[in-house]
Backbone as JSON Lines, residues from 0, in Angstrom:
{"i":0,"aa":"M","n":[122.14,53.64,343.34],"ca":[121.54,52.61,342.53],"c":[120.98,53.23,341.24]}
{"i":1,"aa":"H","n":[120.28,54.33,341.41],"ca":[119.73,55.01,340.27],"c":[120.86,55.44,339.31]}
{"i":2,"aa":"Q","n":[121.98,55.85,339.87],"ca":[123.12,56.26,339.07],"c":[123.72,55.06,338.34]}
{"i":3,"aa":"Q","n":[123.74,53.9,338.94],"ca":[124.27,52.69,338.31],"c":[123.39,52.28,337.12]}
{"i":4,"aa":"I","n":[122.08,52.4,337.32],"ca":[121.16,52.05,336.24],"c":[121.34,53.04,335.08]}
{"i":5,"aa":"S","n":[121.47,54.3,335.4],"ca":[121.67,55.32,334.36],"c":[122.96,55.06,333.6]}
{"i":6,"aa":"E","n":[124.0,54.7,334.36],"ca":[125.29,54.4,333.73],"c":[125.17,53.17,332.83]}
{"i":7,"aa":"A","n":[124.49,52.14,333.27],"ca":[124.3,50.91,332.49],"c":[123.51,51.21,331.22]}
{"i":8,"aa":"V","n":[122.46,52.04,331.35],"ca":[121.64,52.4,330.19],"c":[122.49,53.2,329.2]}
{"i":9,"aa":"R","n":[123.28,54.14,329.7],"ca":[124.14,54.94,328.85],"c":[125.14,54.06,328.1]}
{"i":10,"aa":"E","n":[125.72,53.09,328.79],"ca":[126.67,52.17,328.15],"c":[125.98,51.32,327.08]}
{"i":11,"aa":"A","n":[124.78,50.84,327.4],"ca":[124.02,50.02,326.44],"c":[123.67,50.84,325.2]}
{"i":12,"aa":"V","n":[123.22,52.08,325.43],"ca":[122.87,52.96,324.32],"c":[124.12,53.26,323.48]}
{"i":13,"aa":"Q","n":[125.24,53.52,324.14],"ca":[126.48,53.81,323.42],"c":[126.93,52.6,322.61]}
{"i":14,"aa":"T","n":[126.86,51.41,323.2],"ca":[127.24,50.18,322.5],"c":[126.35,49.98,321.27]}
{"i":15,"aa":"Q","n":[125.05,50.17,321.45],"ca":[124.11,50.0,320.33],"c":[124.38,51.06,319.25]}
{"i":16,"aa":"T","n":[124.66,52.27,319.67],"ca":[124.96,53.35,318.73],"c":[126.22,53.02,317.93]}
{"i":17,"aa":"D","n":[127.25,52.54,318.62],"ca":[128.49,52.16,317.94],"c":[128.24,51.05,316.92]}
{"i":18,"aa":"R","n":[127.45,50.05,317.3],"ca":[127.13,48.95,316.38],"c":[126.4,49.46,315.15]}
{"i":19,"aa":"L","n":[125.42,50.34,315.39],"ca":[124.65,50.88,314.26],"c":[125.55,51.72,313.34]}
{"i":20,"aa":"Q","n":[126.43,52.52,313.94],"ca":[127.34,53.32,313.12],"c":[128.27,52.43,312.3]}
{"i":21,"aa":"D","n":[128.79,51.36,312.92],"ca":[129.65,50.43,312.19],"c":[128.89,49.77,311.04]}
{"i":22,"aa":"S","n":[127.67,49.36,311.33],"ca":[126.84,48.72,310.3],"c":[126.56,49.68,309.15]}
{"i":23,"aa":"I","n":[126.21,50.91,309.48],"ca":[125.93,51.91,308.46],"c":[127.2,52.22,307.66]}
{"i":24,"aa":"Q","n":[128.34,52.29,308.34],"ca":[129.59,52.55,307.64],"c":[129.92,51.42,306.66]}
{"i":25,"aa":"R","n":[129.71,50.16,307.08],"ca":[129.95,49.02,306.19],"c":[129.03,49.09,304.97]}
{"i":26,"aa":"E","n":[127.75,49.37,305.22],"ca":[126.81,49.49,304.1],"c":[127.21,50.63,303.16]}
{"i":27,"aa":"N","n":[127.62,51.74,303.75],"ca":[128.06,52.89,302.96],"c":[129.29,52.54,302.12]}
{"i":28,"aa":"D","n":[130.27,51.87,302.73],"ca":[131.47,51.46,302.01],"c":[131.12,50.51,300.87]}
{"i":29,"aa":"E","n":[130.23,49.56,301.13],"ca":[129.81,48.61,300.1],"c":[129.1,49.33,298.95]}
{"i":30,"aa":"L","n":[128.25,50.28,299.3],"ca":[127.55,51.06,298.28],"c":[128.53,51.86,297.43]}
{"i":31,"aa":"L","n":[129.5,52.5,298.07],"ca":[130.51,53.26,297.33],"c":[131.34,52.35,296.43]}
{"i":32,"aa":"K","n":[131.66,51.17,296.92],"ca":[132.42,50.21,296.12],"c":[131.61,49.8,294.88]}
{"i":33,"aa":"T","n":[130.33,49.53,295.06],"ca":[129.46,49.14,293.95],"c":[129.34,50.29,292.94]}
{"i":34,"aa":"I","n":[129.18,51.51,293.44],"ca":[129.09,52.67,292.56],"c":[130.39,52.83,291.77]}
{"i":35,"aa":"D","n":[131.51,52.67,292.45],"ca":[132.82,52.79,291.79],"c":[132.97,51.75,290.69]}
{"i":36,"aa":"E","n":[132.6,50.5,290.97],"ca":[132.69,49.43,289.97],"c":[131.8,49.74,288.77]}
{"i":37,"aa":"N","n":[130.58,50.19,289.05],"ca":[129.65,50.51,287.96],"c":[130.16,51.68,287.11]}
{"i":38,"aa":"M","n":[130.74,52.68,287.75],"ca":[131.3,53.81,287.01],"c":[132.45,53.35,286.12]}
{"i":39,"aa":"K","n":[133.3,52.48,286.64],"ca":[134.41,51.96,285.83],"c":[133.88,51.21,284.62]}
{"i":40,"aa":"K","n":[132.84,50.39,284.81],"ca":[132.25,49.65,283.69],"c":[131.68,50.61,282.65]}
{"i":41,"aa":"I","n":[130.96,51.62,283.12],"ca":[130.35,52.59,282.2],"c":[131.43,53.33,281.42]}
{"i":42,"aa":"I","n":[132.47,53.78,282.12],"ca":[133.56,54.5,281.46],"c":[134.25,53.61,280.45]}
{"i":43,"aa":"K","n":[134.5,52.36,280.83],"ca":[135.17,51.42,279.92],"c":[134.34,51.22,278.65]}
{"i":44,"aa":"E","n":[133.04,51.04,278.8],"ca":[132.17,50.85,277.64],"c":[132.14,52.1,276.75]}
{"i":45,"aa":"R","n":[132.09,53.27,277.37],"ca":[132.08,54.51,276.58],"c":[133.39,54.68,275.82]}
{"i":46,"aa":"V","n":[134.5,54.37,276.49],"ca":[135.8,54.47,275.83],"c":[135.86,53.51,274.65]}
{"i":47,"aa":"K","n":[135.39,52.27,274.85],"ca":[135.37,51.29,273.76],"c":[134.57,51.83,272.58]}
{"i":48,"aa":"T","n":[133.4,52.35,272.87],"ca":[132.53,52.87,271.82],"c":[133.19,54.03,271.08]}
{"i":49,"aa":"Q","n":[133.79,54.94,271.84],"ca":[134.44,56.09,271.21],"c":[135.65,55.66,270.39]}
{"i":50,"aa":"V","n":[136.42,54.71,270.9],"ca":[137.59,54.23,270.16],"c":[137.15,53.58,268.85]}
{"i":51,"aa":"K","n":[136.11,52.74,268.92],"ca":[135.61,52.1,267.71],"c":[135.17,53.15,266.69]}
{"i":52,"aa":"A","n":[134.47,54.17,267.16],"ca":[134.0,55.22,266.26],"c":[135.17,55.96,265.63]}
{"i":53,"aa":"Q","n":[136.18,56.27,266.43],"ca":[137.35,56.99,265.91],"c":[138.12,56.12,264.92]}
{"i":54,"aa":"V","n":[138.28,54.85,265.25],"ca":[139.03,53.95,264.37],"c":[138.32,53.82,263.02]}
{"i":55,"aa":"T","n":[137.01,53.63,263.05],"ca":[136.28,53.5,261.78],"c":[136.33,54.8,260.99]}
{"i":56,"aa":"R","n":[136.41,55.93,261.67],"ca":[136.5,57.22,260.98],"c":[137.9,57.44,260.4]}
{"i":57,"aa":"I","n":[138.92,57.01,261.13],"ca":[140.3,57.27,260.74],"c":[140.84,56.22,259.78]}
{"i":58,"aa":"L","n":[140.37,54.98,259.88],"ca":[140.92,53.88,259.1],"c":[140.95,54.14,257.59]}
{"i":59,"aa":"P","n":[139.89,54.66,256.99],"ca":[139.97,54.93,255.54],"c":[141.08,55.91,255.18]}
{"i":60,"aa":"R","n":[141.31,56.89,256.01],"ca":[142.39,57.85,255.74],"c":[143.74,57.18,255.85]}
{"i":61,"aa":"I","n":[143.89,56.31,256.85],"ca":[145.14,55.57,256.99],"c":[145.37,54.71,255.76]}
{"i":62,"aa":"E","n":[144.32,54.02,255.32],"ca":[144.44,53.16,254.15],"c":[144.83,53.97,252.91]}
{"i":63,"aa":"E","n":[144.21,55.13,252.73],"ca":[144.57,55.97,251.58],"c":[146.04,56.38,251.65]}
{"i":64,"aa":"F","n":[146.45,56.8,252.82],"ca":[147.83,57.24,253.0],"c":[148.8,56.08,252.78]}
{"i":65,"aa":"V","n":[148.47,54.92,253.35],"ca":[149.33,53.74,253.18],"c":[149.4,53.34,251.71]}
{"i":66,"aa":"N","n":[148.27,53.34,251.04],"ca":[148.26,52.97,249.62],"c":[149.11,53.94,248.8]}
{"i":67,"aa":"A","n":[149.0,55.23,249.1],"ca":[149.81,56.21,248.36],"c":[151.29,55.97,248.62]}
{"i":68,"aa":"Q","n":[151.65,55.74,249.86],"ca":[153.05,55.49,250.19],"c":[153.53,54.17,249.58]}
{"i":69,"aa":"L","n":[152.65,53.17,249.61],"ca":[153.0,51.87,249.02],"c":[153.26,52.01,247.53]}
{"i":70,"aa":"K","n":[152.39,52.76,246.86],"ca":[152.59,52.97,245.42],"c":[153.93,53.64,245.17]}
{"i":71,"aa":"A","n":[154.25,54.64,245.97],"ca":[155.53,55.34,245.8],"c":[156.69,54.4,246.05]}
{"i":72,"aa":"E","n":[156.59,53.57,247.08],"ca":[157.67,52.64,247.4],"c":[157.8,51.57,246.32]}
{"i":73,"aa":"V","n":[156.68,51.08,245.84],"ca":[156.71,50.06,244.79],"c":[157.35,50.63,243.52]}
{"i":74,"aa":"L","n":[156.97,51.85,243.17],"ca":[157.56,52.47,241.98],"c":[159.06,52.69,242.17]}
{"i":75,"aa":"T","n":[159.45,53.1,243.36],"ca":[160.88,53.31,243.63],"c":[161.64,52.0,243.51]}
{"i":76,"aa":"R","n":[161.12,50.97,244.15],"ca":[161.81,49.68,244.11],"c":[161.8,49.07,242.71]}
{"i":77,"aa":"S","n":[160.67,49.21,242.01],"ca":[160.6,48.59,240.69],"c":[161.5,49.3,239.69]}
{"i":78,"aa":"S","n":[161.77,50.58,239.91],"ca":[162.66,51.29,238.99],"c":[164.1,50.82,239.15]}
{"i":79,"aa":"H","n":[164.41,50.18,240.26],"ca":[165.77,49.7,240.5],"c":[165.93,48.22,240.19]}
{"i":80,"aa":"S","n":[164.91,47.59,239.66],"ca":[165.03,46.17,239.33],"c":[164.15,45.85,238.14]}
{"i":81,"aa":"L","n":[164.28,44.64,237.63],"ca":[163.49,44.22,236.48],"c":[162.13,43.68,236.89]}
{"i":82,"aa":"R","n":[161.91,43.55,238.18],"ca":[160.65,42.97,238.63],"c":[159.5,43.96,238.46]}
{"i":83,"aa":"T","n":[158.29,43.43,238.38],"ca":[157.12,44.28,238.25],"c":[156.75,44.87,239.61]}
{"i":84,"aa":"S","n":[155.92,45.89,239.58],"ca":[155.46,46.51,240.83],"c":[154.73,45.49,241.69]}
{"i":85,"aa":"Y","n":[153.95,44.63,241.07],"ca":[153.22,43.62,241.82],"c":[154.17,42.69,242.55]}
{"i":86,"aa":"A","n":[155.24,42.28,241.88],"ca":[156.2,41.37,242.51],"c":[156.88,42.04,243.7]}
{"i":87,"aa":"V","n":[157.18,43.32,243.57],"ca":[157.8,44.05,244.69],"c":[156.83,44.11,245.86]}
{"i":88,"aa":"A","n":[155.59,44.49,245.59],"ca":[154.6,44.59,246.65],"c":[154.35,43.24,247.3]}
{"i":89,"aa":"A","n":[154.36,42.18,246.51],"ca":[154.13,40.85,247.06],"c":[155.26,40.42,247.97]}
{"i":90,"aa":"D","n":[156.47,40.9,247.7],"ca":[157.62,40.54,248.52],"c":[157.67,41.29,249.84]}
{"i":91,"aa":"L","n":[156.98,42.41,249.93],"ca":[157.0,43.2,251.16],"c":[155.97,42.66,252.14]}
{"i":92,"aa":"S","n":[156.38,42.44,253.37],"ca":[155.42,42.01,254.38],"c":[154.66,43.24,254.87]}
{"i":93,"aa":"E","n":[153.56,42.99,255.53],"ca":[152.76,44.08,256.06],"c":[153.59,44.91,257.05]}
{"i":94,"aa":"M","n":[154.41,44.23,257.86],"ca":[155.24,44.95,258.82],"c":[156.26,45.84,258.11]}
{"i":95,"aa":"E","n":[156.85,45.32,257.01],"ca":[157.81,46.14,256.26],"c":[157.13,47.37,255.69]}
{"i":96,"aa":"L","n":[155.91,47.17,255.19],"ca":[155.18,48.3,254.63],"c":[154.88,49.34,255.71]}
{"i":97,"aa":"K","n":[154.48,48.86,256.89],"ca":[154.21,49.79,257.99],"c":[155.48,50.54,258.37]}
{"i":98,"aa":"K","n":[156.59,49.83,258.44],"ca":[157.86,50.46,258.82],"c":[158.27,51.49,257.77]}
{"i":99,"aa":"I","n":[158.1,51.16,256.5],"ca":[158.42,52.1,255.42],"c":[157.57,53.36,255.57]}
{"i":100,"aa":"L","n":[156.29,53.16,255.82],"ca":[155.39,54.3,255.96],"c":[155.77,55.16,257.17]}
{"i":101,"aa":"I","n":[156.08,54.52,258.28],"ca":[156.5,55.26,259.49],"c":[157.74,56.08,259.18]}
{"i":102,"aa":"D","n":[158.72,55.46,258.53],"ca":[159.96,56.17,258.19],"c":[159.68,57.36,257.27]}
{"i":103,"aa":"K","n":[158.81,57.15,256.28],"ca":[158.48,58.24,255.36],"c":[157.81,59.4,256.1]}
{"i":104,"aa":"M","n":[156.87,59.05,256.99],"ca":[156.16,60.09,257.73],"c":[157.11,60.87,258.63]}
{"i":105,"aa":"E","n":[158.02,60.16,259.26],"ca":[159.01,60.84,260.12],"c":[159.96,61.67,259.27]}
{"i":106,"aa":"G","n":[160.33,61.15,258.11],"ca":[161.29,61.83,257.25],"c":[160.77,63.13,256.67]}
{"i":107,"aa":"N","n":[159.51,63.15,256.26],"ca":[158.99,64.38,255.65],"c":[158.23,65.24,256.65]}
{"i":108,"aa":"K","n":[158.28,64.88,257.9],"ca":[157.7,65.66,259.0],"c":[156.2,65.9,258.83]}
{"i":109,"aa":"S","n":[155.52,65.01,258.12],"ca":[154.09,65.19,257.9],"c":[153.3,65.07,259.2]}
{"i":110,"aa":"I","n":[153.88,64.42,260.19],"ca":[153.16,64.24,261.46],"c":[153.08,65.53,262.26]}
{"i":111,"aa":"Q","n":[153.83,66.54,261.87],"ca":[153.81,67.81,262.6],"c":[152.82,68.81,262.0]}
{"i":112,"aa":"R","n":[152.15,68.43,260.93],"ca":[151.28,69.39,260.24],"c":[149.93,69.56,260.92]}
{"i":113,"aa":"S","n":[149.34,68.48,261.43],"ca":[148.03,68.6,262.06],"c":[147.84,67.5,263.09]}
{"i":114,"aa":"D","n":[146.88,67.73,263.98],"ca":[146.56,66.73,265.0],"c":[146.07,65.44,264.36]}
{"i":115,"aa":"E","n":[145.31,65.57,263.29],"ca":[144.77,64.39,262.62],"c":[145.89,63.51,262.08]}
{"i":116,"aa":"Q","n":[146.87,64.13,261.44],"ca":[148.0,63.35,260.92],"c":[148.81,62.75,262.06]}
{"i":117,"aa":"R","n":[148.95,63.49,263.15],"ca":[149.67,62.97,264.31],"c":[148.93,61.75,264.88]}
{"i":118,"aa":"N","n":[147.6,61.83,264.95],"ca":[146.81,60.7,265.45],"c":[146.92,59.5,264.53]}
{"i":119,"aa":"L","n":[146.9,59.74,263.23],"ca":[147.07,58.64,262.27],"c":[148.44,58.0,262.43]}
{"i":120,"aa":"Y","n":[149.45,58.83,262.6],"ca":[150.81,58.33,262.8],"c":[150.88,57.48,264.08]}
{"i":121,"aa":"K","n":[150.28,57.99,265.17],"ca":[150.31,57.23,266.43],"c":[149.61,55.89,266.27]}
{"i":122,"aa":"A","n":[148.47,55.88,265.58],"ca":[147.74,54.63,265.36],"c":[148.58,53.64,264.55]}
{"i":123,"aa":"L","n":[149.28,54.14,263.55],"ca":[150.14,53.28,262.73],"c":[151.29,52.72,263.56]}
{"i":124,"aa":"V","n":[151.91,53.56,264.38],"ca":[153.01,53.1,265.24],"c":[152.52,52.05,266.23]}
{"i":125,"aa":"E","n":[151.32,52.28,266.81],"ca":[150.76,51.29,267.74],"c":[150.5,49.96,267.03]}
{"i":126,"aa":"A","n":[149.98,50.01,265.82],"ca":[149.72,48.78,265.06],"c":[151.04,48.07,264.75]}
{"i":127,"aa":"Y","n":[152.05,48.84,264.37],"ca":[153.37,48.26,264.08],"c":[153.95,47.61,265.34]}
{"i":128,"aa":"D","n":[153.86,48.33,266.47],"ca":[154.39,47.78,267.73],"c":[153.65,46.52,268.14]}
{"i":129,"aa":"A","n":[152.33,46.49,267.93],"ca":[151.55,45.29,268.26],"c":[151.99,44.12,267.39]}
{"i":130,"aa":"D","n":[152.16,44.37,266.09],"ca":[152.63,43.32,265.18],"c":[154.01,42.83,265.58]}
{"i":131,"aa":"K","n":[154.87,43.77,265.96],"ca":[156.23,43.41,266.36],"c":[156.21,42.56,267.63]}
{"i":132,"aa":"T","n":[155.34,42.9,268.57],"ca":[155.2,42.12,269.8],"c":[154.73,40.72,269.49]}
{"i":133,"aa":"I","n":[153.75,40.6,268.6],"ca":[153.25,39.28,268.21],"c":[154.35,38.48,267.55]}
{"i":134,"aa":"L","n":[155.09,39.12,266.66],"ca":[156.18,38.44,265.97],"c":[157.26,38.01,266.96]}
{"i":135,"aa":"D","n":[157.6,38.89,267.9],"ca":[158.61,38.55,268.91],"c":[158.12,37.41,269.8]}
{"i":136,"aa":"T","n":[156.82,37.38,270.08],"ca":[156.26,36.36,270.96],"c":[156.15,35.01,270.27]}
{"i":137,"aa":"Y","n":[155.61,35.01,269.06],"ca":[155.32,33.75,268.38],"c":[156.32,33.38,267.31]}
{"i":138,"aa":"G","n":[157.18,34.3,266.96],"ca":[158.24,34.0,266.0],"c":[157.75,33.91,264.58]}
{"i":139,"aa":"E","n":[158.62,33.37,263.76],"ca":[158.35,33.28,262.32],"c":[157.24,32.29,262.0]}
{"i":140,"aa":"S","n":[156.89,31.4,262.91],"ca":[155.9,30.37,262.61],"c":[154.57,30.97,262.2]}
{"i":141,"aa":"T","n":[154.18,32.11,262.8],"ca":[152.9,32.7,262.41],"c":[152.95,33.24,261.0]}
{"i":142,"aa":"I","n":[154.06,33.83,260.6],"ca":[154.18,34.37,259.24],"c":[154.24,33.23,258.24]}
{"i":143,"aa":"L","n":[155.03,32.2,258.54],"ca":[155.14,31.08,257.62],"c":[153.81,30.38,257.45]}
{"i":144,"aa":"K","n":[153.09,30.19,258.55],"ca":[151.78,29.54,258.46],"c":[150.84,30.38,257.61]}
{"i":145,"aa":"R","n":[150.85,31.7,257.81],"ca":[149.98,32.58,257.05],"c":[150.33,32.53,255.57]}
{"i":146,"aa":"R","n":[151.61,32.53,255.24],"ca":[152.0,32.48,253.83],"c":[151.59,31.16,253.2]}
{"i":147,"aa":"R","n":[151.73,30.05,253.95],"ca":[151.3,28.75,253.42],"c":[149.82,28.77,253.14]}
{"i":148,"aa":"E","n":[149.02,29.33,254.08],"ca":[147.58,29.4,253.87],"c":[147.26,30.27,252.67]}
{"i":149,"aa":"D","n":[147.96,31.39,252.52],"ca":[147.74,32.26,251.37],"c":[148.08,31.54,250.07]}
{"i":150,"aa":"D","n":[149.19,30.8,250.06],"ca":[149.59,30.05,248.87],"c":[148.55,29.0,248.51]}
{"i":151,"aa":"D","n":[148.01,28.32,249.52],"ca":[146.99,27.3,249.28],"c":[145.76,27.92,248.64]}
{"i":152,"aa":"Q","n":[145.39,29.12,249.06],"ca":[144.2,29.77,248.52],"c":[144.42,30.26,247.1]}
{"i":153,"aa":"E","n":[145.62,30.67,246.76],"ca":[145.87,31.24,245.45],"c":[146.05,30.18,244.36]}
{"i":154,"aa":"G","n":[146.36,28.98,244.74],"ca":[146.59,27.95,243.74],"c":[148.01,28.02,243.26]}
{"i":155,"aa":"P","n":[148.33,27.29,242.2],"ca":[149.71,27.26,241.71],"c":[150.12,28.64,241.19]}
{"i":156,"aa":"S","n":[151.36,28.97,241.4],"ca":[151.85,30.27,240.97],"c":[152.07,30.27,239.46]}
{"i":157,"aa":"L","n":[152.26,31.45,238.93],"ca":[152.53,31.6,237.51],"c":[153.79,30.85,237.13]}
{"i":158,"aa":"L","n":[154.79,30.91,237.98],"ca":[156.05,30.21,237.73],"c":[155.81,28.71,237.65]}
{"i":159,"aa":"Q","n":[155.03,28.16,238.59],"ca":[154.75,26.72,238.57],"c":[153.97,26.34,237.32]}
{"i":160,"aa":"R","n":[153.02,27.18,236.93],"ca":[152.23,26.88,235.72],"c":[153.11,26.93,234.48]}
{"i":161,"aa":"N","n":[154.0,27.92,234.4],"ca":[154.9,28.02,233.24],"c":[155.78,26.79,233.14]}
{"i":162,"aa":"L","n":[156.35,26.38,234.26],"ca":[157.25,25.24,234.24],"c":[156.51,23.94,233.94]}
{"i":163,"aa":"S","n":[155.28,23.8,234.46],"ca":[154.54,22.57,234.2],"c":[154.04,22.51,232.76]}
{"i":164,"aa":"D","n":[153.88,23.68,232.11],"ca":[153.46,23.71,230.71],"c":[154.66,23.59,229.77]}
{"i":165,"aa":"G","n":[155.82,23.38,230.33],"ca":[157.01,23.26,229.49],"c":[157.62,24.6,229.17]}
{"i":166,"aa":"G","n":[157.14,25.65,229.81],"ca":[157.65,26.99,229.55],"c":[159.0,27.2,230.2]}
{"i":167,"aa":"T","n":[159.57,28.34,229.92],"ca":[160.87,28.66,230.5],"c":[160.7,29.8,231.48]}
{"i":168,"aa":"L","n":[161.65,29.9,232.35],"ca":[161.64,30.96,233.36],"c":[162.06,32.27,232.71]}
{"i":169,"aa":"T","n":[161.26,33.32,232.94],"ca":[161.6,34.64,232.4],"c":[161.8,35.61,233.54]}
{"i":170,"aa":"S","n":[162.51,36.7,233.26],"ca":[162.8,37.66,234.32],"c":[161.59,38.49,234.69]}
{"i":171,"aa":"G","n":[160.54,38.51,233.91],"ca":[159.36,39.31,234.19],"c":[158.39,38.64,235.14]}
{"i":172,"aa":"V","n":[158.68,37.43,235.6],"ca":[157.76,36.68,236.45],"c":[157.8,37.22,237.84]}
């Protein structure tokens, strides 16, 4: 009888121990899950902050480089036609300008000179790919809508003003 009671007590203690271990394991798993989620949030926020800082630091250099390449492209194109540099630049879309710049960078191997230039090149390619994805997704309607909005903001063009004033069309327009 004493042995039966001891056995029953041992089983009860073991059952209670198992329950407590399971409960502690669940709490531990939940705590680890919460810690993991919080770490992911913290890392994500830090990455966002660092990316923003890098982009703001790199963007002026990209703009300088793009402007220099744009000037070179505009001069090249304008030397082959009667149009002004402004007219050539106005005819180029932002995507065309990015593509021209990418081609120039690849052609003169400037991306192999330094990590900074390579990073600028990668950022430009990513921007071009993002624009291309948007264009592929939404089609020409986004570009046409944007051009209409731009035209509305600029008012009548020089050509329209010349014609409405009784002027004639010239090749320098």
